[in-house]
Short mmCIF file of N, CA, C and O in Angstrom, two decimals:
data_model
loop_
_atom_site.label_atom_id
_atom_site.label_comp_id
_atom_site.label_asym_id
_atom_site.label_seq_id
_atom_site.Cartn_x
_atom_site.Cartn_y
_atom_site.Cartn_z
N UNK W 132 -13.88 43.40 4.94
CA UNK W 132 -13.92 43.03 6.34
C UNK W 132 -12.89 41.96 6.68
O UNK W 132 -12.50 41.74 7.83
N UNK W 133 -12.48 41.33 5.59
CA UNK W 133 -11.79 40.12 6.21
C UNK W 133 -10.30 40.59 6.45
O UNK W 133 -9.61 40.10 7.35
N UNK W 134 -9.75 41.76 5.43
CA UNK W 134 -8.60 42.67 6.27
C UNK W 134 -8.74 43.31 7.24
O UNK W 134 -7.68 43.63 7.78
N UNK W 135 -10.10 43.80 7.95
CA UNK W 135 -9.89 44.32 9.02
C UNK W 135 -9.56 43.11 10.07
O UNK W 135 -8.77 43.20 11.01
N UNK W 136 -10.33 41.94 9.69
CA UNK W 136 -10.52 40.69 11.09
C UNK W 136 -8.90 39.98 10.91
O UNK W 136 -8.25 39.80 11.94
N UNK W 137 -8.35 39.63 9.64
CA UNK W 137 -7.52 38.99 9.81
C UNK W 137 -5.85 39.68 9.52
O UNK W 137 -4.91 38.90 9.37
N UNK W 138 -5.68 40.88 9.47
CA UNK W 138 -4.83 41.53 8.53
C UNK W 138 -3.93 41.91 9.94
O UNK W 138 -4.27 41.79 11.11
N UNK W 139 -2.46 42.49 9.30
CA UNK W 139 -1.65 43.25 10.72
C UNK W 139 -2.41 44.75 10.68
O UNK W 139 -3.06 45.34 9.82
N UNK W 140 -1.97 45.06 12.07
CA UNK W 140 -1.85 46.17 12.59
C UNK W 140 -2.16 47.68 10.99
O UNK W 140 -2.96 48.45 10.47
N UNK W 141 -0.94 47.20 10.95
CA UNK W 141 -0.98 48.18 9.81
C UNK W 141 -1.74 48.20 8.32
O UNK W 141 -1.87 49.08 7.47
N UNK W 142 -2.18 46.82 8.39
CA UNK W 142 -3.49 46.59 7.12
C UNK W 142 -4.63 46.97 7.47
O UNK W 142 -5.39 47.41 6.60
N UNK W 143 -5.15 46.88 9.12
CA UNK W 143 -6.22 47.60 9.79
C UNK W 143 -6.27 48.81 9.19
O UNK W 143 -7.12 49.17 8.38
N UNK W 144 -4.74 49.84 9.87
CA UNK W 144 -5.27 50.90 9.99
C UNK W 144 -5.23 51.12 8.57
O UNK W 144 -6.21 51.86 8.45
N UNK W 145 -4.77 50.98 7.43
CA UNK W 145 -4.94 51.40 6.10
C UNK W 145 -6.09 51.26 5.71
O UNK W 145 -6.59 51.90 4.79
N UNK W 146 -6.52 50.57 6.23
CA UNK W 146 -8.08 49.77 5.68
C UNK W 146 -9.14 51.01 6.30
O UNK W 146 -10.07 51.40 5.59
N UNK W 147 -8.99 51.40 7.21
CA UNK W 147 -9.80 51.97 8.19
C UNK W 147 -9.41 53.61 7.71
O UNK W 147 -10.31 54.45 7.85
N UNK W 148 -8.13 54.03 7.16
CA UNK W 148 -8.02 55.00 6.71
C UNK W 148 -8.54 55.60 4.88
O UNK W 148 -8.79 56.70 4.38
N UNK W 149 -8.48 54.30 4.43
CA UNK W 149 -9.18 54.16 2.87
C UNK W 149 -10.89 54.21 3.03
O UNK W 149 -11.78 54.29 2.18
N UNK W 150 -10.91 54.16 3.96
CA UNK W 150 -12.78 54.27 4.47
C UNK W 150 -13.01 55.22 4.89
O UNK W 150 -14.10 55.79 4.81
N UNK W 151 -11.77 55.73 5.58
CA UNK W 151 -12.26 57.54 6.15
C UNK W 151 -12.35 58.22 4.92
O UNK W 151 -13.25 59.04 4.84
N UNK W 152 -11.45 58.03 3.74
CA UNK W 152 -11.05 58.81 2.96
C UNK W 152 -11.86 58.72 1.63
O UNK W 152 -11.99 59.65 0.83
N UNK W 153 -12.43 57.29 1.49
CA UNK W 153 -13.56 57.73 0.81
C UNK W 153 -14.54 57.99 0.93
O UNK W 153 -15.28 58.10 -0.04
N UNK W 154 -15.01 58.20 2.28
CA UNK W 154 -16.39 58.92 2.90
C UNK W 154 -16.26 60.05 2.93
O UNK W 154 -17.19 60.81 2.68
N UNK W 155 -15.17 60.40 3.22
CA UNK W 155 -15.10 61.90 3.24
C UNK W 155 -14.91 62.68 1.82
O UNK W 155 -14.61 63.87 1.71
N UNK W 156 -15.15 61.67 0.66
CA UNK W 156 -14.95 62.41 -0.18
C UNK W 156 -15.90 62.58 -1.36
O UNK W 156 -16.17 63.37 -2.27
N UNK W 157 -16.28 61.33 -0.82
CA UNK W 157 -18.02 60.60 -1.73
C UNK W 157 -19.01 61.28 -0.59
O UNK W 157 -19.98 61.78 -1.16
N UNK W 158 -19.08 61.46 0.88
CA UNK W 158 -20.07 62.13 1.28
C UNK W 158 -20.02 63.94 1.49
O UNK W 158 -18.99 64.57 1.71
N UNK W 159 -21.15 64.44 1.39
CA UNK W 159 -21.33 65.75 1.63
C UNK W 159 -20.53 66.10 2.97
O UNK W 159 -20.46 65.30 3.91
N UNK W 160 -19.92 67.39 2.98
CA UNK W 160 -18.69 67.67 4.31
C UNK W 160 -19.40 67.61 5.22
O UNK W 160 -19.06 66.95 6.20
N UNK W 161 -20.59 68.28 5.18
CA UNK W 161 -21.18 68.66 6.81
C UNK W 161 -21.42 66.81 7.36
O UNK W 161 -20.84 66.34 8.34
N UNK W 162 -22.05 66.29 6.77
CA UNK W 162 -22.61 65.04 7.34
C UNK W 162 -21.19 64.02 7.55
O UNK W 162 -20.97 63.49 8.64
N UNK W 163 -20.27 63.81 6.33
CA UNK W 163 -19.23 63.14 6.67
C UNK W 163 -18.02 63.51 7.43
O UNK W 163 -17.00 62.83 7.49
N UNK W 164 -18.32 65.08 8.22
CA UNK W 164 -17.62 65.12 9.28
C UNK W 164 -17.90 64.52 10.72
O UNK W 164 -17.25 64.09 11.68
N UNK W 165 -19.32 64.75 10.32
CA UNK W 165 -20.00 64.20 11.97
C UNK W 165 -20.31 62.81 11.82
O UNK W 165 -20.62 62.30 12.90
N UNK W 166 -20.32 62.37 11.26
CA UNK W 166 -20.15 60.79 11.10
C UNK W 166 -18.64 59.95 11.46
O UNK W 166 -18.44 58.99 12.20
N UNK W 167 -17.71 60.73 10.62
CA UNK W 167 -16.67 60.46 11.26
C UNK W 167 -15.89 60.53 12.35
O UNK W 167 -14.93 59.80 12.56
N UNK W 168 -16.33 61.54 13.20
CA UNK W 168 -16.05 62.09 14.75
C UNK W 168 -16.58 60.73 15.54
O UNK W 168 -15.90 59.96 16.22
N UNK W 169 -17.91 60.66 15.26
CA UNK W 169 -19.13 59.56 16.06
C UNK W 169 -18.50 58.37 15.91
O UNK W 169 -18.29 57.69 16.91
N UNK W 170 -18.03 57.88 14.45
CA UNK W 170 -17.53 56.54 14.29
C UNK W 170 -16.46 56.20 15.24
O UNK W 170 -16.46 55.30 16.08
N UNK W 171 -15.11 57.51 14.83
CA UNK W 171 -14.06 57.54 15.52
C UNK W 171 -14.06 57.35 16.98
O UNK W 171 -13.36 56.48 17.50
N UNK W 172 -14.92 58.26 17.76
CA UNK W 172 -15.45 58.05 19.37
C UNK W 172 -15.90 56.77 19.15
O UNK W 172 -14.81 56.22 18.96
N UNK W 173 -16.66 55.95 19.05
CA UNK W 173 -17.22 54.77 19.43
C UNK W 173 -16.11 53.79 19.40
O UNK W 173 -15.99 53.04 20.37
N UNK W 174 -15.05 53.70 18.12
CA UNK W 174 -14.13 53.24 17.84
C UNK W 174 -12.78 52.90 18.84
O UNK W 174 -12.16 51.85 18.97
N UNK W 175 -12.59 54.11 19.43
CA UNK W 175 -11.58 54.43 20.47
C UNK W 175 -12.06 53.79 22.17
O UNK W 175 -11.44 53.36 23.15
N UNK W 176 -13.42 54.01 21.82
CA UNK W 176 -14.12 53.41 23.16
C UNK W 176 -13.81 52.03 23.36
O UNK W 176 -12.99 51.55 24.14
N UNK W 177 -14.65 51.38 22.44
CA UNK W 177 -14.50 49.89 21.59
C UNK W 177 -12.92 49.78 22.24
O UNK W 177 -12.75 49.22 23.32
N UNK W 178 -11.80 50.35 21.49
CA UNK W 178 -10.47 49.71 21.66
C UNK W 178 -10.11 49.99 22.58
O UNK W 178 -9.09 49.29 22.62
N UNK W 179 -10.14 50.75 23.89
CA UNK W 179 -9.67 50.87 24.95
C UNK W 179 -10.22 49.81 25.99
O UNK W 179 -9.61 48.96 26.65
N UNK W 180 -11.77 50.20 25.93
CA UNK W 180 -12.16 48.54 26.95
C UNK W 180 -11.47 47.06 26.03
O UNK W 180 -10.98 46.18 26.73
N UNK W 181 -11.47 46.98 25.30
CA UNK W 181 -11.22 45.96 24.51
C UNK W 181 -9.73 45.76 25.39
O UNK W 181 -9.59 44.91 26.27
N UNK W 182 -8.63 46.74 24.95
CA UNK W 182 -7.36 46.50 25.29
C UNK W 182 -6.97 46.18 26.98
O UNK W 182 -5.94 45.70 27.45
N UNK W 183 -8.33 46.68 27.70
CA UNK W 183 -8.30 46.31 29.28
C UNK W 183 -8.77 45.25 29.86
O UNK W 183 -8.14 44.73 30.78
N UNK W 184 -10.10 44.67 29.35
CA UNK W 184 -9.98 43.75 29.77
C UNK W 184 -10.32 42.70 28.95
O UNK W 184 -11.32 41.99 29.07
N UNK W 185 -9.09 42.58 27.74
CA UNK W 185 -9.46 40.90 27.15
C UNK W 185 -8.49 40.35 28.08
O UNK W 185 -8.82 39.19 28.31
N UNK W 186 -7.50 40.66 28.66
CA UNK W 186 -6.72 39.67 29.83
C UNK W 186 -6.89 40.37 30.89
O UNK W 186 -5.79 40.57 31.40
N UNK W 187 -7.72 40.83 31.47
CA UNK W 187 -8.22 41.31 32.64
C UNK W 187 -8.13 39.86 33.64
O UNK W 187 -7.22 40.12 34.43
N UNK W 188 -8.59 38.59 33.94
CA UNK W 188 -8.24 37.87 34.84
C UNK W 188 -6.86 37.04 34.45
O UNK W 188 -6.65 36.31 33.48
N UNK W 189 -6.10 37.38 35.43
CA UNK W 189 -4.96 36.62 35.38
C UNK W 189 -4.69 35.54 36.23
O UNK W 189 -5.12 35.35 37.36
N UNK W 190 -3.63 34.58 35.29
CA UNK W 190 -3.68 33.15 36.26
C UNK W 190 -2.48 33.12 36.67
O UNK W 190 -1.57 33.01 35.85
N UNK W 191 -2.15 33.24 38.39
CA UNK W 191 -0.51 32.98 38.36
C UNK W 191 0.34 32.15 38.44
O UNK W 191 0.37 31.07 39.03
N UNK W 192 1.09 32.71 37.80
CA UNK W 192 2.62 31.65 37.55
C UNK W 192 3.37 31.54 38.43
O UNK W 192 3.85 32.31 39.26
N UNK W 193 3.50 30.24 38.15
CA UNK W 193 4.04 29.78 39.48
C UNK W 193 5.32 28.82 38.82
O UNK W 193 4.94 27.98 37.99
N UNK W 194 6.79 28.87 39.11
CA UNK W 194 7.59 28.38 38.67
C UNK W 194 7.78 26.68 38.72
O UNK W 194 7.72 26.01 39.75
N UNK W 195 8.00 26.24 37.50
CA UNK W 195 7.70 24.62 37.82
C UNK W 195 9.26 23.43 38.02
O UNK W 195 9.34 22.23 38.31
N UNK W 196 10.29 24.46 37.69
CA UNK W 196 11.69 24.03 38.28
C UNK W 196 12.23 24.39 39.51
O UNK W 196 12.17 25.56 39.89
N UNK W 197 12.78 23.49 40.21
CA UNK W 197 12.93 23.92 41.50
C UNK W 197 14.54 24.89 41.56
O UNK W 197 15.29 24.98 40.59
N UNK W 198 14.69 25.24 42.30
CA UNK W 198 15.96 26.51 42.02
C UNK W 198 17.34 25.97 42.45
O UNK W 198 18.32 26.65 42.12
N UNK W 199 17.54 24.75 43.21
CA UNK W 199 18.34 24.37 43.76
C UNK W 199 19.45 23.57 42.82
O UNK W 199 20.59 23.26 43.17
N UNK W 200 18.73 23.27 41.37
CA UNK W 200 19.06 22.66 40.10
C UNK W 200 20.27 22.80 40.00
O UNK W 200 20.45 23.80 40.69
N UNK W 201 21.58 22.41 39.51
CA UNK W 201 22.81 23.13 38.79
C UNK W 201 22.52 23.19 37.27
O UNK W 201 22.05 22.29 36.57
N UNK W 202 22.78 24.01 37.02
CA UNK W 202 22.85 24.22 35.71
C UNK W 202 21.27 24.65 35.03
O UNK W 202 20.83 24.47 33.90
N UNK W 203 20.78 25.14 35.98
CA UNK W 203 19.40 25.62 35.71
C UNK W 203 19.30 26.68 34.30
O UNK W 203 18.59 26.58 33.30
N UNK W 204 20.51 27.88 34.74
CA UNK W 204 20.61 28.63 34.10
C UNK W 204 20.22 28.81 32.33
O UNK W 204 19.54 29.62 31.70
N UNK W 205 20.96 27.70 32.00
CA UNK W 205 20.89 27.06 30.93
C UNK W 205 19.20 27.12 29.72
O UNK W 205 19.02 27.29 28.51
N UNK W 206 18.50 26.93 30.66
CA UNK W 206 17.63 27.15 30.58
C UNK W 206 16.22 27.65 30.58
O UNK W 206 15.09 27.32 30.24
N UNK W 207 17.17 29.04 31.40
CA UNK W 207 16.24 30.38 31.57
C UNK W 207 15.93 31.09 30.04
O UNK W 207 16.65 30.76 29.10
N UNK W 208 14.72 32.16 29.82
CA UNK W 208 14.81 32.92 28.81
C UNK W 208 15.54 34.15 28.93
O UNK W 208 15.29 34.93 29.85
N UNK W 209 16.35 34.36 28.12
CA UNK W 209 17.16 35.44 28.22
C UNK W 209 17.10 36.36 27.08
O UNK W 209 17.98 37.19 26.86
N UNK W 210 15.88 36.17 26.22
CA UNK W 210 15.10 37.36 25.34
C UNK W 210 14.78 38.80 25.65
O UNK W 210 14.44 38.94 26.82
N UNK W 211 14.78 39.64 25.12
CA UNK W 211 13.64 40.86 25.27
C UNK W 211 12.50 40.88 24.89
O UNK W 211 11.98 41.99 24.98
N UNK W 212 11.69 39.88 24.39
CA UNK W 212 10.46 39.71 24.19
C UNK W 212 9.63 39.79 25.88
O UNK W 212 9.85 39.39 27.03
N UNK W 213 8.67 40.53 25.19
CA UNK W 213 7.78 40.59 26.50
C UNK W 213 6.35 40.45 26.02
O UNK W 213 5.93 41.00 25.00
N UNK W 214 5.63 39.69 26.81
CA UNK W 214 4.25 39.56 26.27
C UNK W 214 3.63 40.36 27.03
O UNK W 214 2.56 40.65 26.49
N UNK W 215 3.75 40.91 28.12
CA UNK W 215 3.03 41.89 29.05
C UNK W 215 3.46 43.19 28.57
O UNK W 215 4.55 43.50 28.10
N UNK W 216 2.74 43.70 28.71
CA UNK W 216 3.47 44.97 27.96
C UNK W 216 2.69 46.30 29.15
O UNK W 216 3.18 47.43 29.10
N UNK W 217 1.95 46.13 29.75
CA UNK W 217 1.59 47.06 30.70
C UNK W 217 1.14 46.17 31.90
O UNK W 217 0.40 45.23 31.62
N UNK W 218 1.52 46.35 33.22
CA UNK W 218 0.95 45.73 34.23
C UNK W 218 0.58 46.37 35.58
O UNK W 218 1.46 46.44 36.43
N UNK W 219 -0.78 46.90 35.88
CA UNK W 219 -0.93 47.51 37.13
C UNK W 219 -1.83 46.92 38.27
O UNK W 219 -2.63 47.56 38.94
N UNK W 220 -1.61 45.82 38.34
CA UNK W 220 -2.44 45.24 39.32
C UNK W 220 -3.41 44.26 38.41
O UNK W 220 -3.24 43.31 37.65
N UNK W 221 -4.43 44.95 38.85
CA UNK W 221 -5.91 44.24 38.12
C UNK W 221 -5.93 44.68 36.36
O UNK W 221 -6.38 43.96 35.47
N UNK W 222 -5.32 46.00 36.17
CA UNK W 222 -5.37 46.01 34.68
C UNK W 222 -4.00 45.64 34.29
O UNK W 222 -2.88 46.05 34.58
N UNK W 223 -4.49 44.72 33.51
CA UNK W 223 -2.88 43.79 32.45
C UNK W 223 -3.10 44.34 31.18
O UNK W 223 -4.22 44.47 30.67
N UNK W 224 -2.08 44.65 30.68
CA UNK W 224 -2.35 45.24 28.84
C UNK W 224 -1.23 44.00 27.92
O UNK W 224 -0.05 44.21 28.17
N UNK W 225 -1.36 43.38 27.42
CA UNK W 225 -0.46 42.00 26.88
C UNK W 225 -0.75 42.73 25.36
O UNK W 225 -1.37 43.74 24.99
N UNK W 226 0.00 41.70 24.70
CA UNK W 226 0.50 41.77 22.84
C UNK W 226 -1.10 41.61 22.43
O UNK W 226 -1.70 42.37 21.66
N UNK W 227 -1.74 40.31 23.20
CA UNK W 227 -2.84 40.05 22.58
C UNK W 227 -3.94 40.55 22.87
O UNK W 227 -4.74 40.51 21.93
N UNK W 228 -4.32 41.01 23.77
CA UNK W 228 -5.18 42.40 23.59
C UNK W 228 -4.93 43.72 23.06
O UNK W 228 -5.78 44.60 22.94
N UNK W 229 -3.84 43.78 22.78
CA UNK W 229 -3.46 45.05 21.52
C UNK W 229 -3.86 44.39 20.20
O UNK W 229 -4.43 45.00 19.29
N UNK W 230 -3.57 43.29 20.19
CA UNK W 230 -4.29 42.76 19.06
C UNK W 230 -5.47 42.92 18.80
O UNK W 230 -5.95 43.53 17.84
N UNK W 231 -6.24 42.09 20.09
CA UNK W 231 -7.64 42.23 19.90
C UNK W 231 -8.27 43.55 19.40
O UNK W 231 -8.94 43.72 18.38
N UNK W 232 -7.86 44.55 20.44
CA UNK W 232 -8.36 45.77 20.51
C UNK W 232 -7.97 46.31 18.97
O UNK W 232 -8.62 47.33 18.72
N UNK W 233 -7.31 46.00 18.14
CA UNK W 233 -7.03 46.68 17.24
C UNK W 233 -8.12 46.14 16.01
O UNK W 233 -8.78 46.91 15.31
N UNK W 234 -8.16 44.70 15.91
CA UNK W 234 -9.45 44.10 15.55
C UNK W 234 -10.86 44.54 15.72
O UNK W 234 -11.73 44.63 14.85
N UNK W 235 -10.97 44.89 17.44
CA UNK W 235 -12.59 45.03 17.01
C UNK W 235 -12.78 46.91 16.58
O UNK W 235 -13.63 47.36 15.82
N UNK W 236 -11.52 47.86 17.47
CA UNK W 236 -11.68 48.33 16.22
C UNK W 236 -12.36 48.67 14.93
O UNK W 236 -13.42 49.18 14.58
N UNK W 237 -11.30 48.17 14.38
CA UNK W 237 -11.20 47.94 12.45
C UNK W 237 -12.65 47.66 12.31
O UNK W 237 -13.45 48.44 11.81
N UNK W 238 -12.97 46.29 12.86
CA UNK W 238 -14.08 45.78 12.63
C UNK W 238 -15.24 46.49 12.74
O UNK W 238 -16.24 46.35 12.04
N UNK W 239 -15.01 47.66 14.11
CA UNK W 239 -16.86 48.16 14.24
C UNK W 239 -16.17 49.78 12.97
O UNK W 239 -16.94 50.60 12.47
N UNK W 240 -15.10 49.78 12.83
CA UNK W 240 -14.91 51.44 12.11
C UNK W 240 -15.80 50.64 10.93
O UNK W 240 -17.01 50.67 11.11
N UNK W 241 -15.26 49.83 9.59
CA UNK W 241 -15.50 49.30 8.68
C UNK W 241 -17.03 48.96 8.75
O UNK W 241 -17.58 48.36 7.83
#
C-alpha cells in the first residue's frame, strides 16, 4: 500500500497491474473475472470524481505587479509548464488532481 499512496504514476499502475495479475491467476476464472470488472468500475469511478473535483473551487488570481512597470518583462514566466491542464468553467482538471485521482485509485484497486 505504501507504493500505491506514495509511489509515481507509473509505480501505481504496476502495482495495480501485479494485483490484477496475480488474482487472476491464483483465483478461479469465473470469479476473478467478475471481481476484476467490479474492482476496475469502482476504480475508474473513484478516479474520475476524484480528478473533478479535488480543485473544483477556485481562487482567482489576480495580478500583484502593476503593468505600467519598465522592465516588467523580465520577470514574467516564460515556461511551458502548465499546472492547469483542463479548464471549463466550474470543472478545473490541474497536475494535482491527476495526482490525487491516481492515488485514490491505486489505493481503493489494492
Amino acid at each position: 500500500l505504501v507504493f500505491a499512496a506514495r509511489g509515481t504514476i507509473e509505480v501505481r499502475l504496476a502495482t495495480c497491474a501485479a494485483i490484477a495479475l496475480t488474482s487472476l491467476v491464483c483465483l478461479p476464472r469465473s470469479y476473478s473475472a467478475k471481481q476484476m470488472l467490479s474492482v476496475l468500475k469502482l476504480c475508474l469511478v473513484v478516479g474520475f470524481f476524484t480528478v473533478l473535483a479535488a480543485d473544483a473551487v477556485s481562487v482567482p488570481v489576480l495580478e500583484r505587479l502593476p503593468s505600467d512597470m519598465g522592465g516588467i518583462e523580465a520577470f514574467r514566466d516564460h515556461t511551458t509548464y502548465k499546472y492547469t491542464l483542463l479548464n471549463l468553467g466550474i470543472l478545473k482538471v490541474t497536475r494535482r488532481s491527476v495526482n490525487l485521482a491516481a492515488a485514490a485509485a491505486a489505493l481503493q484497486f489494492a
